[in-house]
PDB file of C-alpha atoms in Angstrom:
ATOM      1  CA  UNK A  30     -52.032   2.768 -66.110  1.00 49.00           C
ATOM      2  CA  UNK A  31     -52.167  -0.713 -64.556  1.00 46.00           C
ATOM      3  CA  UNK A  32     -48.659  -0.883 -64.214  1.00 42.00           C
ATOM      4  CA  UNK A  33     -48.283   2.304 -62.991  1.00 50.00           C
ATOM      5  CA  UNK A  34     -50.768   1.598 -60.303  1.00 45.00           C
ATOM      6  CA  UNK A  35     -49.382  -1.690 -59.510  1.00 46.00           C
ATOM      7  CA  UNK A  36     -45.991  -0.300 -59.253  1.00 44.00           C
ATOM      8  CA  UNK A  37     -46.749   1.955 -56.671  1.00 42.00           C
ATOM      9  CA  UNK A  38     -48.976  -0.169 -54.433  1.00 39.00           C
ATOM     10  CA  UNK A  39     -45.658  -2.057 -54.668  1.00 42.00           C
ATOM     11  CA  UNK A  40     -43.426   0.662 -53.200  1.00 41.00           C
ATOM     12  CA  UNK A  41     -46.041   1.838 -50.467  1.00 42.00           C
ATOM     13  CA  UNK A  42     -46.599  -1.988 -48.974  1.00 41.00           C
ATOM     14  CA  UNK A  43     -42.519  -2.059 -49.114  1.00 40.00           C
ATOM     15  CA  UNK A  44     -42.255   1.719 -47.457  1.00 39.00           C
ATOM     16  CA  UNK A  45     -44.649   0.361 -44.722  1.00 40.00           C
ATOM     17  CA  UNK A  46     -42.671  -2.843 -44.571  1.00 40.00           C
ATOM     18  CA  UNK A  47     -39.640  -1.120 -43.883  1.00 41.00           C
ATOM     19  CA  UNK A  48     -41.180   1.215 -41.438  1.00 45.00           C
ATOM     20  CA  UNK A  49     -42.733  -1.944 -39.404  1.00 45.00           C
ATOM     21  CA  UNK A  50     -39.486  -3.431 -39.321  1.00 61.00           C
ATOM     22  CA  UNK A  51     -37.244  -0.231 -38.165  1.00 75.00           C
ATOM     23  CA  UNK A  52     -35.998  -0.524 -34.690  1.00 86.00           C
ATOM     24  CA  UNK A  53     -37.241   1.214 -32.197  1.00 94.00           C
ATOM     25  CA  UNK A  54     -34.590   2.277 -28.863  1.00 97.00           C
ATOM     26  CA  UNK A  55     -36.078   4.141 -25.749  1.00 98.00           C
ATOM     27  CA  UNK A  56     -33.928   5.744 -24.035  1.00 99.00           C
ATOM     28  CA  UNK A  57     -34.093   5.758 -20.241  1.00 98.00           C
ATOM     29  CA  UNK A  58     -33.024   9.078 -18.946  1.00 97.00           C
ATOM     30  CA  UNK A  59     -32.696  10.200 -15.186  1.00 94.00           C
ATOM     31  CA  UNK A  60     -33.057  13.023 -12.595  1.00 91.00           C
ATOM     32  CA  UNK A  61     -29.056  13.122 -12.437  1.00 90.00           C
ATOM     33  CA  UNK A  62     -27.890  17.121 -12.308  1.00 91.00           C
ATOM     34  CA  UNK A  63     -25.569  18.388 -13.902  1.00 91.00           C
ATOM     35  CA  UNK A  64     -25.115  14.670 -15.510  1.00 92.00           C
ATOM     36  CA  UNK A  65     -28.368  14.930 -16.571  1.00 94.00           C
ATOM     37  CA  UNK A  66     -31.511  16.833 -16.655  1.00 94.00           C
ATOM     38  CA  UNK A  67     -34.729  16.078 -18.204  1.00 96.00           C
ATOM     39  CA  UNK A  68     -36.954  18.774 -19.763  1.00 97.00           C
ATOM     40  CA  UNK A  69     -40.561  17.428 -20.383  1.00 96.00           C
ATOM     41  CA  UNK A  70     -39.415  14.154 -20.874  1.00 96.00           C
ATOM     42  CA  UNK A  71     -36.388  14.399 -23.358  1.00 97.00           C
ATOM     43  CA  UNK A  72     -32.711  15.162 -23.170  1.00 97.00           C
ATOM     44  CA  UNK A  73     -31.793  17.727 -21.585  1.00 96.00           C
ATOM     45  CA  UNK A  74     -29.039  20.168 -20.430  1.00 92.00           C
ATOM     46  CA  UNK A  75     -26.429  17.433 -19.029  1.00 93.00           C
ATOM     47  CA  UNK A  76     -23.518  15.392 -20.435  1.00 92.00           C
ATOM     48  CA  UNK A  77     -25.393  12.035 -20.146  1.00 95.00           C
ATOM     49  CA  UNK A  78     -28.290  13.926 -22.361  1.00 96.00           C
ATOM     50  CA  UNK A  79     -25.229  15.334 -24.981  1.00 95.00           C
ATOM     51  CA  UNK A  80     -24.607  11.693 -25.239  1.00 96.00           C
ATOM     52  CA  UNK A  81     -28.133  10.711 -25.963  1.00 98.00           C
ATOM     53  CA  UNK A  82     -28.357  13.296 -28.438  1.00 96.00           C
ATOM     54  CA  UNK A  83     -25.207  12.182 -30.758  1.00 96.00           C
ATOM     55  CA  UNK A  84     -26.653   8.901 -30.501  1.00 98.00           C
ATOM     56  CA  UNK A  85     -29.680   9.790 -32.010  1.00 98.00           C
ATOM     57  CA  UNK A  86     -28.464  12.532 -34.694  1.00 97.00           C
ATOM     58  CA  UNK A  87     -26.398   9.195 -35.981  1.00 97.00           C
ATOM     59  CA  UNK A  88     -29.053   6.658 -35.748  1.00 98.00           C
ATOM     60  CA  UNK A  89     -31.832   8.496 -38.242  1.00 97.00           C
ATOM     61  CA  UNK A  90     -32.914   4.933 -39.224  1.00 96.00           C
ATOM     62  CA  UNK A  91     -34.329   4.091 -36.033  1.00 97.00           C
ATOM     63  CA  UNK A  92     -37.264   5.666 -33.644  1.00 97.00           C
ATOM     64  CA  UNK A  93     -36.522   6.637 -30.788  1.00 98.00           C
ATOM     65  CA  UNK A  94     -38.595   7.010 -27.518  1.00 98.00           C
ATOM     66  CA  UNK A  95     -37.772   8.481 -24.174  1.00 98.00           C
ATOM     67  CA  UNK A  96     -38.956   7.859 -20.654  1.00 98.00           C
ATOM     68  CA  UNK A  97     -37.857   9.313 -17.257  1.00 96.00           C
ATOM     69  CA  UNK A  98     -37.127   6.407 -14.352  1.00 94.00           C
ATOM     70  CA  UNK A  99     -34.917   6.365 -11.294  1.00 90.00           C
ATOM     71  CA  UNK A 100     -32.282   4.008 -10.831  1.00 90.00           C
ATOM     72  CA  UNK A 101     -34.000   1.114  -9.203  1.00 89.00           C
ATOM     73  CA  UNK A 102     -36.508   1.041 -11.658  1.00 94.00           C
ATOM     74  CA  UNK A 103     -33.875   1.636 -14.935  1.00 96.00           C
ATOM     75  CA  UNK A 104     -32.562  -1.686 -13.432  1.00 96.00           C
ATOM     76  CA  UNK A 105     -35.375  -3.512 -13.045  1.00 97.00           C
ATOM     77  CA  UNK A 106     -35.992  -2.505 -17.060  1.00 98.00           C
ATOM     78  CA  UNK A 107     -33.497  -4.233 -17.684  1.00 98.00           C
ATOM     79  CA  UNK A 108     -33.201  -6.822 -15.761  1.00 98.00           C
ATOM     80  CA  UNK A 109     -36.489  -8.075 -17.707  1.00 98.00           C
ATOM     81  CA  UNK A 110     -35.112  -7.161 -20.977  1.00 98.00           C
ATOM     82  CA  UNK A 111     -37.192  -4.829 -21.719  1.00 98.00           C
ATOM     83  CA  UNK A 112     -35.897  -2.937 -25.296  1.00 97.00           C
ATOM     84  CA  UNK A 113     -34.640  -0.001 -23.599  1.00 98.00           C
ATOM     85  CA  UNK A 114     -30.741   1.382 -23.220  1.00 99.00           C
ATOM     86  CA  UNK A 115     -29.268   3.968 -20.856  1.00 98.00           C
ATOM     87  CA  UNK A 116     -26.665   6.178 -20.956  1.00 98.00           C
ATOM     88  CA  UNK A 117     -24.477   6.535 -17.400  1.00 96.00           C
ATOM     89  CA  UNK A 118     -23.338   3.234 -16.152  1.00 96.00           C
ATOM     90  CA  UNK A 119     -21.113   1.925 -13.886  1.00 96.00           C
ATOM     91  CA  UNK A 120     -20.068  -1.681 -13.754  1.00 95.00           C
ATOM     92  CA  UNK A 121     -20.360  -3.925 -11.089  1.00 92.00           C
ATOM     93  CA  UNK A 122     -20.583  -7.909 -10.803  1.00 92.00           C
ATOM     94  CA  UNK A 123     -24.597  -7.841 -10.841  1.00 94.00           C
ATOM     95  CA  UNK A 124     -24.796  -5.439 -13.724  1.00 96.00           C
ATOM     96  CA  UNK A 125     -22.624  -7.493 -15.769  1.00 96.00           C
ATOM     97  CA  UNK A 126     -25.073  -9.830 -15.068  1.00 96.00           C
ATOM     98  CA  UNK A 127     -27.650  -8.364 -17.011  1.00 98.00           C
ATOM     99  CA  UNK A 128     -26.431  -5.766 -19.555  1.00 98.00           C
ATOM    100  CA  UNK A 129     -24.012  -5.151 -21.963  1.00 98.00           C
ATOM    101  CA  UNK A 130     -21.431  -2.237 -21.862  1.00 98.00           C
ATOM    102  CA  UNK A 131     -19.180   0.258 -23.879  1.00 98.00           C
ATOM    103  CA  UNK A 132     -17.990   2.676 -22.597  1.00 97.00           C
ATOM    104  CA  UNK A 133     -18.088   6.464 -23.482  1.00 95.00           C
ATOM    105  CA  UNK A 134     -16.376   8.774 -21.158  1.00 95.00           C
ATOM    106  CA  UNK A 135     -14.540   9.063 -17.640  1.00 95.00           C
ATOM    107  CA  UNK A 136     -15.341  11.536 -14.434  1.00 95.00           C
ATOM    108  CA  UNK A 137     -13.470  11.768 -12.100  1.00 95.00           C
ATOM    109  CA  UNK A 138     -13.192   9.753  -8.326  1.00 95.00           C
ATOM    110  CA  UNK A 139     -16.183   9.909  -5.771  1.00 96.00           C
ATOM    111  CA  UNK A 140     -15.640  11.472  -2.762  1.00 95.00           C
ATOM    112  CA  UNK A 141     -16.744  11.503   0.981  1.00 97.00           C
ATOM    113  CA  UNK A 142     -18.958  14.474   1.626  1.00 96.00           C
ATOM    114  CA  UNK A 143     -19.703  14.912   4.886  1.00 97.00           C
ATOM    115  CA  UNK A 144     -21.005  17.935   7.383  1.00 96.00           C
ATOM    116  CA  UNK A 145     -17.866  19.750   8.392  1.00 95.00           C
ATOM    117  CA  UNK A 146     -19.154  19.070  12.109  1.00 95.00           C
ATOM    118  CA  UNK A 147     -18.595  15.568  11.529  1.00 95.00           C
ATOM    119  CA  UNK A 148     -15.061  15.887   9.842  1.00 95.00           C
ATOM    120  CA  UNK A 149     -13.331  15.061  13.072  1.00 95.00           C
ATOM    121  CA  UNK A 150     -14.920  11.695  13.155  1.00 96.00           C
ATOM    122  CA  UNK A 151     -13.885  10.832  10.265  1.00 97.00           C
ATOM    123  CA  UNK A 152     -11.398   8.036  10.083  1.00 97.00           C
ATOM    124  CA  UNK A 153      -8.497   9.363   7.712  1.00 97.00           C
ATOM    125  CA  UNK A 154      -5.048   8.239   6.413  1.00 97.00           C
ATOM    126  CA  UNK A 155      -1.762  10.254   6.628  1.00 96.00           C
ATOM    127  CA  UNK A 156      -2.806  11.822   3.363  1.00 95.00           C
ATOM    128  CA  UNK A 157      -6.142  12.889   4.736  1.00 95.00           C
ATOM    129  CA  UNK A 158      -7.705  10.320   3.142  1.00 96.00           C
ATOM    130  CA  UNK A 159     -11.414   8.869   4.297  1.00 97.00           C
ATOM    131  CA  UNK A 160     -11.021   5.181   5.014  1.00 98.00           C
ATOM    132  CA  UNK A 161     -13.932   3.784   4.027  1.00 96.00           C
ATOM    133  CA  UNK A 162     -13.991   0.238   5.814  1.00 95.00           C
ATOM    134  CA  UNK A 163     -13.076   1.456   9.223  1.00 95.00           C
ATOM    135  CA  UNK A 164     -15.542   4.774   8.418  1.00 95.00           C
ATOM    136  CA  UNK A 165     -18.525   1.506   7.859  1.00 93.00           C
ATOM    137  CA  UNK A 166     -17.207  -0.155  10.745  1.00 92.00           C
ATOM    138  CA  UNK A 167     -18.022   2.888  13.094  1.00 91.00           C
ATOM    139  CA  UNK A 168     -21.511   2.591  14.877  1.00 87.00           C
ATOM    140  CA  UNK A 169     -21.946   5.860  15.635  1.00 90.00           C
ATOM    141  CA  UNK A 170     -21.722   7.499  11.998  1.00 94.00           C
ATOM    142  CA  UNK A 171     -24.683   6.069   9.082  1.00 94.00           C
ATOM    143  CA  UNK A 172     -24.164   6.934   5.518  1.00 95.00           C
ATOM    144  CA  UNK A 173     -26.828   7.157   3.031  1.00 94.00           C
ATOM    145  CA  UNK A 174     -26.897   5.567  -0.437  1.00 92.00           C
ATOM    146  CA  UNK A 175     -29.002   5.548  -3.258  1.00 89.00           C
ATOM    147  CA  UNK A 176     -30.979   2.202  -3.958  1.00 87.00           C
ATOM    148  CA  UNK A 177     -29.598   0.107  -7.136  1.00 86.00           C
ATOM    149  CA  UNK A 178     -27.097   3.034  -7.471  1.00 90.00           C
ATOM    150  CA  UNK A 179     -23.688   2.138  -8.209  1.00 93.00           C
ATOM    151  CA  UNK A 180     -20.902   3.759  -6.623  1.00 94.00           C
ATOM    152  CA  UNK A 181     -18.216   1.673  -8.487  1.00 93.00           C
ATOM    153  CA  UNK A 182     -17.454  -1.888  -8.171  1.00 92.00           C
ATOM    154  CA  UNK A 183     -14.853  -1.570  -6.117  1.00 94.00           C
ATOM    155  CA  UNK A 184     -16.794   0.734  -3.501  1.00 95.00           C
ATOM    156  CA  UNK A 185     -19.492  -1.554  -4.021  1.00 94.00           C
ATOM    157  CA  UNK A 186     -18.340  -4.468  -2.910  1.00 94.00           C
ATOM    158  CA  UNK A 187     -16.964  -2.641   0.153  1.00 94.00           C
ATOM    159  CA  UNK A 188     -20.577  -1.539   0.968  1.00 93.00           C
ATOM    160  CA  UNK A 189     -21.931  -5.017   0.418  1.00 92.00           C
ATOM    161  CA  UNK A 190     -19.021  -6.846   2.696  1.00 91.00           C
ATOM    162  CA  UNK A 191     -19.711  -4.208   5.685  1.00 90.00           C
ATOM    163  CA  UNK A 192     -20.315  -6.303   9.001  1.00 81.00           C
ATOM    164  CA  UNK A 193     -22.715  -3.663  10.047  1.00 83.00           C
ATOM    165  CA  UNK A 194     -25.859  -3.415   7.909  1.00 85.00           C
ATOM    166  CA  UNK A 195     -27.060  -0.503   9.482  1.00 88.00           C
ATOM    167  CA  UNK A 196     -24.209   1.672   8.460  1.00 87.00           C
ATOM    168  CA  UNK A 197     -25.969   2.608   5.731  1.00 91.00           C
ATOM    169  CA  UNK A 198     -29.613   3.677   4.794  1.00 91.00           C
ATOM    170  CA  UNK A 199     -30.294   3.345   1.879  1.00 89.00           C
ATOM    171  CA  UNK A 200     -32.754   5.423   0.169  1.00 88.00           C
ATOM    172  CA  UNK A 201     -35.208   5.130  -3.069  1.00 80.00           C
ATOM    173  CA  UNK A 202     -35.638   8.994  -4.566  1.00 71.00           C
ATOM    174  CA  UNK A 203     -37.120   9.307  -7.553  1.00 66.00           C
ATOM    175  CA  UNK A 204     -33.788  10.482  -8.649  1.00 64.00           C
ATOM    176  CA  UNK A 205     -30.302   9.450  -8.134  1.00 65.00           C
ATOM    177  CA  UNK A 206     -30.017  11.038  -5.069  1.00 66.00           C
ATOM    178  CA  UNK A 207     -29.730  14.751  -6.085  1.00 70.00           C
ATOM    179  CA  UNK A 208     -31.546  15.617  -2.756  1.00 84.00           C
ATOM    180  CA  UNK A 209     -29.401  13.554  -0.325  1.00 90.00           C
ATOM    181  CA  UNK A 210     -26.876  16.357   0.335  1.00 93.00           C
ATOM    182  CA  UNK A 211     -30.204  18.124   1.263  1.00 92.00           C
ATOM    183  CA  UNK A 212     -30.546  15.031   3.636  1.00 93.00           C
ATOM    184  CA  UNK A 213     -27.043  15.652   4.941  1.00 95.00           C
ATOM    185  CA  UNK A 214     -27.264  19.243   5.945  1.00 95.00           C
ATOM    186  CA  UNK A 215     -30.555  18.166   7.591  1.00 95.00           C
ATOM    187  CA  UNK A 216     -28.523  16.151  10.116  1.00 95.00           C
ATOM    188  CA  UNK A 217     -30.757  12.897   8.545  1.00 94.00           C
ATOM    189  CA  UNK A 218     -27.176  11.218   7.841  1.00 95.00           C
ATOM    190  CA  UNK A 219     -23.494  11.446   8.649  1.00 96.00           C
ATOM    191  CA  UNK A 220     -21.970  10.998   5.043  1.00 97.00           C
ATOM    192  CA  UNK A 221     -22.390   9.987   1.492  1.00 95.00           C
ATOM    193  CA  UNK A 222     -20.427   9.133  -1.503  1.00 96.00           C
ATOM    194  CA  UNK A 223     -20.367  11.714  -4.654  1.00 95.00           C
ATOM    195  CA  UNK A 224     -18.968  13.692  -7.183  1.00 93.00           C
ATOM    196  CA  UNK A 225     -17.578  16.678  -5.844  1.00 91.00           C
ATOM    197  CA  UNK A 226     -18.533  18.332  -9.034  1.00 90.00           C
ATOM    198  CA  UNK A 227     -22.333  17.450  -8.352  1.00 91.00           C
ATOM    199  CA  UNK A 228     -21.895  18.224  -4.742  1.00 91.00           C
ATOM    200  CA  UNK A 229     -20.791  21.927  -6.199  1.00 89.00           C
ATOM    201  CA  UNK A 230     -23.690  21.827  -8.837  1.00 90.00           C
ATOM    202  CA  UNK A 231     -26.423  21.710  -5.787  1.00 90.00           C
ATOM    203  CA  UNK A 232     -24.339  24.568  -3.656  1.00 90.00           C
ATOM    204  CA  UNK A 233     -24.748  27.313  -7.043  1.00 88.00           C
ATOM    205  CA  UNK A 234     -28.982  26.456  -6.509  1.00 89.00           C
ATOM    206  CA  UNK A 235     -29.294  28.562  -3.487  1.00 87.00           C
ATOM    207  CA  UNK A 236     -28.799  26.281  -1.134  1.00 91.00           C
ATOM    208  CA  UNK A 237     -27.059  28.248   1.458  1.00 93.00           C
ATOM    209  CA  UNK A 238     -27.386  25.038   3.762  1.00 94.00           C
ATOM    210  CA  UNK A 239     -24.904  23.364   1.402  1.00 94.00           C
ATOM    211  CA  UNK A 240     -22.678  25.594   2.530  1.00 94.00           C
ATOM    212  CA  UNK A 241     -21.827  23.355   5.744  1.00 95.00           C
ATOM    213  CA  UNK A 242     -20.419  20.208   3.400  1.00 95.00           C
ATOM    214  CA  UNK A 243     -17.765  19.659   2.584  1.00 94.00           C
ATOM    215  CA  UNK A 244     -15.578  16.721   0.332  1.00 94.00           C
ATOM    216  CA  UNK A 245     -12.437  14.348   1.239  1.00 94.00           C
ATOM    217  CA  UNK A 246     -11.101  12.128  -1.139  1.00 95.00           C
ATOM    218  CA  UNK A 247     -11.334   7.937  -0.359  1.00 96.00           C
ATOM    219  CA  UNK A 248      -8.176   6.144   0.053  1.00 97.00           C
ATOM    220  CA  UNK A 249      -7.780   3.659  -2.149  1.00 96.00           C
ATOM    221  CA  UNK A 250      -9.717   5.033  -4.990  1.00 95.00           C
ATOM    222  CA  UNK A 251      -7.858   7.838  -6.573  1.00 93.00           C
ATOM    223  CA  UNK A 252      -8.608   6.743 -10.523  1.00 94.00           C
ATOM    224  CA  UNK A 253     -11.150   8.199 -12.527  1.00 95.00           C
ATOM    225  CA  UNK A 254     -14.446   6.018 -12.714  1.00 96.00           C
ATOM    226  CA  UNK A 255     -15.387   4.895 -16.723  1.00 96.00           C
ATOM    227  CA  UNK A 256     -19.073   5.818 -17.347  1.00 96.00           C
ATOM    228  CA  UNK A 257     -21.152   3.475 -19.734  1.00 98.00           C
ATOM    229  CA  UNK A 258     -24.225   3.427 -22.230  1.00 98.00           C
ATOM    230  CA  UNK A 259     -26.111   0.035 -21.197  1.00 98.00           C
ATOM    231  CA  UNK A 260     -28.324  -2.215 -22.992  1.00 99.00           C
ATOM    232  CA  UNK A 261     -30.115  -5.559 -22.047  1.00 99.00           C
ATOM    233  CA  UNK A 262     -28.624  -8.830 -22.361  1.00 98.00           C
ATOM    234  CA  UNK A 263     -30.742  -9.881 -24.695  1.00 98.00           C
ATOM    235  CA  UNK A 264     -30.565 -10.515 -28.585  1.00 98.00           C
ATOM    236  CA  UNK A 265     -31.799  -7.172 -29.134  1.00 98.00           C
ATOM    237  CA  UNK A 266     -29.767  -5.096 -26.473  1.00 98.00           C
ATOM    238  CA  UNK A 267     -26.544  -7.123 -28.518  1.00 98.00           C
ATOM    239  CA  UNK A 268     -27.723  -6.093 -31.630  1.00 97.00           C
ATOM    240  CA  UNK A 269     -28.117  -2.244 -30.095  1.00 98.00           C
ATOM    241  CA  UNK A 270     -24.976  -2.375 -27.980  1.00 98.00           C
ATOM    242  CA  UNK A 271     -22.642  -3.265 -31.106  1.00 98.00           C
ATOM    243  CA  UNK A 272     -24.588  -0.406 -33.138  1.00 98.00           C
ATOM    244  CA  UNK A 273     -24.457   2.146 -29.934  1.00 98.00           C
ATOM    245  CA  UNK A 274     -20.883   1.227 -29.659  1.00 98.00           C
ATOM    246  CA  UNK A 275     -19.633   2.016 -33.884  1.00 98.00           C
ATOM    247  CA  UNK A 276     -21.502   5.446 -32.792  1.00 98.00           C
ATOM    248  CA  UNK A 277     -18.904   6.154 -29.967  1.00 97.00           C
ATOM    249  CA  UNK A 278     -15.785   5.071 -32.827  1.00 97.00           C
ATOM    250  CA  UNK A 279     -17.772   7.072 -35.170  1.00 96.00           C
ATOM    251  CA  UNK A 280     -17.749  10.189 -33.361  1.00 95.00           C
ATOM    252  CA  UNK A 281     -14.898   9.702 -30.681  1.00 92.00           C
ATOM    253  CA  UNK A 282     -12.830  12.564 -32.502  1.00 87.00           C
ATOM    254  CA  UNK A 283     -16.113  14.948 -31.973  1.00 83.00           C
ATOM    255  CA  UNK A 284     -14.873  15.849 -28.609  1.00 80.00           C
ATOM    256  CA  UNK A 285     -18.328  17.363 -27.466  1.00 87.00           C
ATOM    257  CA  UNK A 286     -18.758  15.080 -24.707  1.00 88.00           C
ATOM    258  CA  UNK A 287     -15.933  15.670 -23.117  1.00 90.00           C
ATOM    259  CA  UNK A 288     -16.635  19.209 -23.544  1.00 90.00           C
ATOM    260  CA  UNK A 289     -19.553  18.523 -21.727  1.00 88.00           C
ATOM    261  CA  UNK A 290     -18.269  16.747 -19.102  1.00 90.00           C
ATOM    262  CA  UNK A 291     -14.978  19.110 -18.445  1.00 91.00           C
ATOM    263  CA  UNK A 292     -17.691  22.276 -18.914  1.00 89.00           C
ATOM    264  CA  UNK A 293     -18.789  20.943 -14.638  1.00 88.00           C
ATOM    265  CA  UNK A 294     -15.208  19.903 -13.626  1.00 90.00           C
ATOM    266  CA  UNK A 295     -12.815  22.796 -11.763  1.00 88.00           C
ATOM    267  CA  UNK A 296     -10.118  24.051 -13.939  1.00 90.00           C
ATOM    268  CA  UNK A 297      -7.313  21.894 -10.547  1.00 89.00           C
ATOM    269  CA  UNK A 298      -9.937  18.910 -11.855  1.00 91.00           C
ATOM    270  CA  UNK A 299      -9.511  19.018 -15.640  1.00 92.00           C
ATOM    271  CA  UNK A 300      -5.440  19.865 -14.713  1.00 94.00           C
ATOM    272  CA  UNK A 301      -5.223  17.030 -12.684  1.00 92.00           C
ATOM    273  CA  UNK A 302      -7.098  14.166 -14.913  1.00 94.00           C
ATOM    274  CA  UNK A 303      -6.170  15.678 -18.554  1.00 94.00           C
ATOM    275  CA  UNK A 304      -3.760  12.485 -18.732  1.00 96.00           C
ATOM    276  CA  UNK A 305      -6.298   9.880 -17.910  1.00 95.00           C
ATOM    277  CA  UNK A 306      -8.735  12.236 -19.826  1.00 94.00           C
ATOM    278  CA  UNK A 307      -6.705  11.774 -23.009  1.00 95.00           C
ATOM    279  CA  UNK A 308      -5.870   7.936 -23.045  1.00 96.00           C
ATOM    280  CA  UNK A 309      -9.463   7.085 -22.662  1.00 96.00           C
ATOM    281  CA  UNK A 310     -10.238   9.608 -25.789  1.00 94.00           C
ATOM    282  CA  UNK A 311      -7.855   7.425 -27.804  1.00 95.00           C
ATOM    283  CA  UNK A 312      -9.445   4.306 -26.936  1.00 96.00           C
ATOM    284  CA  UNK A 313     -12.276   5.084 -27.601  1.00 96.00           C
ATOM    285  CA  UNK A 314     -11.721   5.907 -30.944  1.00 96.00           C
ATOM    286  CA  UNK A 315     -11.366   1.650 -31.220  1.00 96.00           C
ATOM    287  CA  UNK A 316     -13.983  -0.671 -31.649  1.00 97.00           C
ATOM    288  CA  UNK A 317     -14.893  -2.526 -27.821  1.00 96.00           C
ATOM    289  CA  UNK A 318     -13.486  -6.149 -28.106  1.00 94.00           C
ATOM    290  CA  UNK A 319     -16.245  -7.845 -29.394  1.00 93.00           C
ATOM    291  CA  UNK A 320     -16.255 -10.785 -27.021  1.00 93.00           C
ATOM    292  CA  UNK A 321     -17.746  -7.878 -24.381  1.00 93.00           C
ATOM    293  CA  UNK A 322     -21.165  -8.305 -26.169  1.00 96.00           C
ATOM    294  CA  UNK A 323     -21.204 -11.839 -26.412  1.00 92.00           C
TER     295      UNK A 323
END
């Protein structure tokens, strides 16, 4: 009876053990339709949320947590390492700086949008293409842009390089910006950078005002933008990254997240991408090089 007794005190102080020492990932998700789209607090209806939920279904071990945070304050989360991941990155020079990356699907090129009042001052190409530099360097047009939002490191760098400050305003919502085209019809800006597939989500919620924007490609930047799941640069955001990142290899032939993502796209969208769509698919189904989390 003594053993028996002693055995199990035995297995309980090593069940609690193990339980103290599980790892614990919260998940930092955003006010980002149709990309994603809280419900009390957990994932949602979006692609970014379909990605959070494979990445939980294959991570039983670990407990996970969820909070809702807008892009300047995901950033500052990690920034100060705090043990927290999120899923919907872009890279840029300053990121890199502070978080490690993999990558799990692609969406297509930002565009312009802009009031079709406006469209004639628009500075365009031959192929009707917005020129982004010149369209900064104009003093009587002010774009608006979400605060610690990245538009792409290319585009950023752009933005940061403009010789006019005040071309932009740059705005903190408690989202990433899913009332600015709001703003725009409103006359309280001249243009911003999005997804035209975003831009289309807004104009199906009775938004009649919506009706006045309108999209135009940016020349220059044509290829399809790689969206990341990001963890601190920290011991344990390696640790997480390299286990996030067997998840994506694991389940790269699963094909529900591009499913997810191509459910928002236009049928010309999907037609026109389905090449870039595909190589990235076969990546993906290889491991990142591991020098990425080092």
């Amino acid at each position: 009876m003594k053993f028996r007794v002693g055995t199990l005190v035995l297995l309980l102080a090593t069940l609690a053990t193990t339980q103290s020492h599980a790892q614990s990932v919260k998940w930092v998700l955003q006010d980002f339709p149709p990309a994603q789209m809280p419900i009390n607090g957990r994932p949602g209806l979006g692609f970014h949320d379909e990605m959070v939920r494979i990445l939980v279904a294959n991570w039983p071990e670990a407990e996970h947590q969820f909070v809702v945070a807008n892009s300047a304050r995901t950033w500052l989360m990690l920034s100060d390492k705090e043990e927290a991941c999120y899923v919907g990155a872009l890279r840029n020079a300053d990121r890199e700086k502070v978080a490690y990356f993999t990558p799990f699907a692609v969406l297509p090129p930002l565009q312009l949008i802009v009031r079709k009042d406006t469209m004639s001052k628009i500075p365009v190409n031959a192929d009707g293409e917005a020129m982004l530099s010149e369209l900064l360097a104009n003093p009587a047009l002010r774009g608006l842009l979400v605060d610690k939002r990245s538009y792409g490191k290319d585009i950023d760098e752009i933005i940061a390089q403009r010789a006019r400050k005040e071309a932009i305003q740059i705005v903190q919502p408690g989202d990433l910006g899913k009332n600015l085209p709001l703003m725009l019809a409103a006359n309280r800006g001249d243009y911003l950078l999005e997804y035209d597939f975003i831009l289309n989500f807004h104009k199906k919620q009775n938004y009649p005002q919506l009706e006045e924007l309108t999209s135009l490609p940016v020349a220059g930047f044509s290829a399809m933008l790689t969206t990341n799941v990001v963890c601190p640069r920290s011991p344990w955001g390696q640790k997480t990254i390299r286990r996030v990142d067997a998840i994506l290899v694991k389940t790269a032939d699963s094909n529900s997240i591009r499913a997810s993502v191509e459910s928002w796209l236009s049928v010309d969208t999907i037609k026109r991408y389905r090449a870039d769509m595909n190589a990235f698919a076969q990546r993906r189904k290889k491991p990142s090089d591991p020098a990425l989390f080092n």
